[in-house]
Amino acid sequence: MAKERTLAIIKPDAVGRGLAGEILSQIHKGGFEIIAVETRRLSKAEAEGFYAVHRERPFFADLATFMSSGKVVILALEAENAIARWRELMGATDPAKAAPGTLRQQFGTSIQNNCTHGSDAPETAAFELGYFFSGRQLL
Ligand code: ATP
Ligand code: MG
């Protein structure tokens, strides 16, 4: 299978607890290549635009507030089957339901504060990679 790219985010709950290095280490061990990485704080408008598919959901306002509450690490990851493999490494959305050894099971503390984000399909990966890394040369 050809290499694929996905957009990952280490969310503010994880960065704020000093877990970015440990999560990056597990990304490395998982066989992903980091194509681009940026650490910064999102504005609320940027977080709302990023999660716009969820704008009708009851948790949308809290999600945008949470995602702009502190620094995030934004990553473009590359691997064979990267989209599915990164979601597998993250685990289920709710850390209480995430499989043992997944990032969310290890580090997530609630269904909102679940430490990482990952694109869920080729179309969303293309949108999300463009949302944060457009106009930049990705090697
Ligand atoms: P992500 O898109 O961040 O990778 P996901 O695809 O597993 O997560 P989505 O359904 O896309 O889950 O939800 C996006 C994010 O919204 C979740 O990761 C979580 O932070 C938050 N969220 C989802 N469901 C709830 C909920 N019921 N209550 C509070 N927050 C939620
Ligand atoms: Mg999602």
Coordinates of C-alpha atoms and ligand atoms in Angstrom, one line a residue:
M1 CA 0.0 0.0 0.0
A2 CA 1.2 3.5 -0.8
K3 CA 2.2 5.9 2.0
E4 CA -0.6 8.0 3.4
R5 CA -0.6 11.2 5.5
T6 CA -2.8 12.2 8.4
L7 CA -3.2 15.2 10.6
A8 CA -2.7 14.6 14.3
I9 CA -3.0 17.0 17.2
I10 CA -1.6 16.6 20.8
K11 CA -4.4 18.4 22.6
P12 CA -4.0 21.1 25.3
D13 CA -4.8 18.7 28.2
A14 CA -1.8 16.5 27.2
V15 CA 0.6 19.3 26.4
G16 CA -0.3 21.1 29.6
R17 CA 0.6 18.0 31.6
G18 CA 4.0 17.6 29.9
L19 CA 3.0 14.5 27.9
A20 CA 4.0 15.7 24.4
G21 CA 7.4 14.1 24.6
E22 CA 6.0 10.7 25.7
I23 CA 3.3 10.8 23.0
L24 CA 5.9 11.8 20.3
S25 CA 8.0 8.8 21.4
Q26 CA 5.0 6.5 21.0
I27 CA 4.3 8.0 17.5
H28 CA 7.9 7.2 16.6
K29 CA 7.7 3.7 18.0
G30 CA 4.5 3.2 16.1
G31 CA 6.4 3.7 12.8
F32 CA 5.1 7.1 11.8
E33 CA 7.3 9.7 10.1
I34 CA 6.8 13.2 11.3
I35 CA 6.5 15.3 8.1
A36 CA 5.7 18.6 9.8
V37 CA 5.3 19.7 13.4
E38 CA 4.2 23.0 15.0
T39 CA 3.5 23.9 18.6
R40 CA 1.2 26.9 19.2
R41 CA -2.0 28.0 20.8
L42 CA -5.1 28.0 18.5
S43 CA -7.6 30.9 18.6
K44 CA -11.1 30.0 19.4
A45 CA -12.1 30.8 15.8
E46 CA -9.4 28.5 14.4
A47 CA -10.6 25.7 16.7
E48 CA -14.2 26.3 15.6
G49 CA -13.2 26.2 12.0
F50 CA -11.2 23.0 12.5
Y51 CA -14.1 21.2 14.1
A52 CA -16.8 22.8 12.0
V53 CA -18.4 19.4 11.1
H54 CA -19.4 19.2 14.8
R55 CA -21.0 22.7 15.0
E56 CA -24.5 21.4 15.6
R57 CA -23.4 19.0 18.4
P58 CA -24.1 20.0 22.0
F59 CA -20.4 19.8 22.9
F60 CA -19.2 22.1 20.1
A61 CA -18.8 25.3 22.2
D62 CA -17.0 23.5 25.0
L63 CA -14.8 21.7 22.5
A64 CA -13.7 25.0 20.8
T65 CA -13.0 26.5 24.2
F66 CA -11.0 23.4 25.3
M67 CA -9.0 23.3 22.0
S68 CA -8.0 26.9 22.4
S69 CA -7.2 26.7 26.2
G70 CA -3.5 26.1 25.8
K71 CA -0.7 25.0 23.5
V72 CA -1.2 22.2 21.0
V73 CA 1.3 20.2 19.0
I74 CA 0.1 19.9 15.4
L75 CA 1.6 17.1 13.3
A76 CA 1.5 15.8 9.7
L77 CA 2.2 12.1 10.0
E78 CA 3.2 9.7 7.2
A79 CA 3.0 5.9 7.1
E80 CA 1.4 3.1 5.2
N81 CA -2.3 3.2 6.1
A82 CA -1.5 6.2 8.4
I83 CA -5.1 7.4 8.9
A84 CA -6.4 4.1 10.3
R85 CA -3.2 3.3 12.1
W86 CA -3.1 6.6 13.9
R87 CA -6.7 6.2 15.0
E88 CA -5.9 2.7 16.3
L89 CA -2.9 4.1 18.3
M90 CA -5.2 6.8 19.8
G91 CA -8.0 4.5 20.8
A92 CA -11.7 5.2 21.2
T93 CA -13.0 8.7 21.6
D94 CA -14.0 8.0 25.2
P95 CA -10.8 7.1 27.2
A96 CA -13.0 4.8 29.5
K97 CA -13.8 2.7 26.4
A98 CA -10.3 2.9 24.7
A99 CA -8.3 -0.3 24.4
P100 CA -5.4 -1.0 26.8
G101 CA -2.1 0.6 25.6
T102 CA -3.8 3.2 23.4
L103 CA -2.9 6.8 23.9
R104 CA -6.4 7.8 25.1
Q105 CA -6.5 4.9 27.5
Q106 CA -3.1 5.9 28.9
F107 CA -3.5 9.7 29.0
G108 CA -7.1 10.7 28.4
T109 CA -9.1 11.9 31.4
S110 CA -12.6 12.5 29.8
I111 CA -14.5 12.1 26.5
Q112 CA -13.5 15.7 25.8
N113 CA -10.0 15.7 27.3
N114 CA -8.8 12.7 25.3
C115 CA -5.3 14.0 24.6
T116 CA -5.1 13.5 20.8
H117 CA -6.9 14.1 17.6
G118 CA -6.7 12.2 14.3
S119 CA -8.3 12.6 10.9
D120 CA -11.0 10.0 10.2
A121 CA -10.9 9.6 6.4
P122 CA -8.8 10.6 3.3
E123 CA -11.1 13.6 2.6
T124 CA -10.9 14.9 6.2
A125 CA -7.1 14.3 6.3
A126 CA -6.8 16.4 3.1
F127 CA -8.9 19.2 4.6
E128 CA -7.1 19.1 8.0
L129 CA -3.6 19.0 6.5
G130 CA -4.5 22.0 4.4
Y131 CA -6.1 23.8 7.3
F132 CA -2.8 23.9 9.2
F133 CA 0.0 23.4 6.7
S134 CA -1.4 24.9 3.5
G135 CA 1.0 27.0 1.5
R136 CA 3.9 25.2 3.1
Q137 CA 6.2 22.8 1.3
L138 CA 5.7 19.4 3.0
L139 CA 8.7 17.2 2.2
Ligands
ATP1 P1 -11.0 13.7 17.1 O1 -11.8 14.2 15.9 O2 -10.6 14.8 18.1 O3 -9.9 12.9 16.6 P2 -12.9 11.5 17.4 O4 -12.9 11.5 15.9 O5 -12.5 10.3 18.2 O6 -11.9 12.7 17.9 P3 -15.3 13.1 17.3 O7 -16.7 12.5 17.3 O8 -14.8 13.6 16.0 O9 -14.3 12.0 17.9 O10 -15.3 14.3 18.3 C1 -14.3 15.3 18.3 C2 -13.9 15.6 19.7 O11 -15.0 16.2 20.4 C3 -13.5 14.4 20.6 O12 -12.2 14.0 20.4 C4 -13.7 15.0 21.9 O13 -12.6 15.9 22.3 C5 -14.9 15.9 21.8 N1 -16.2 15.1 22.0 C6 -16.7 14.1 21.3 N2 -17.8 13.6 21.9 C7 -18.0 14.4 23.0 C8 -19.0 14.4 24.0 N3 -20.0 13.5 24.0 N4 -18.8 15.2 25.0 C9 -17.8 16.1 25.1 N5 -16.8 16.2 24.1 C10 -16.9 15.3 23.1
MG2 MG -13.2 13.2 14.7

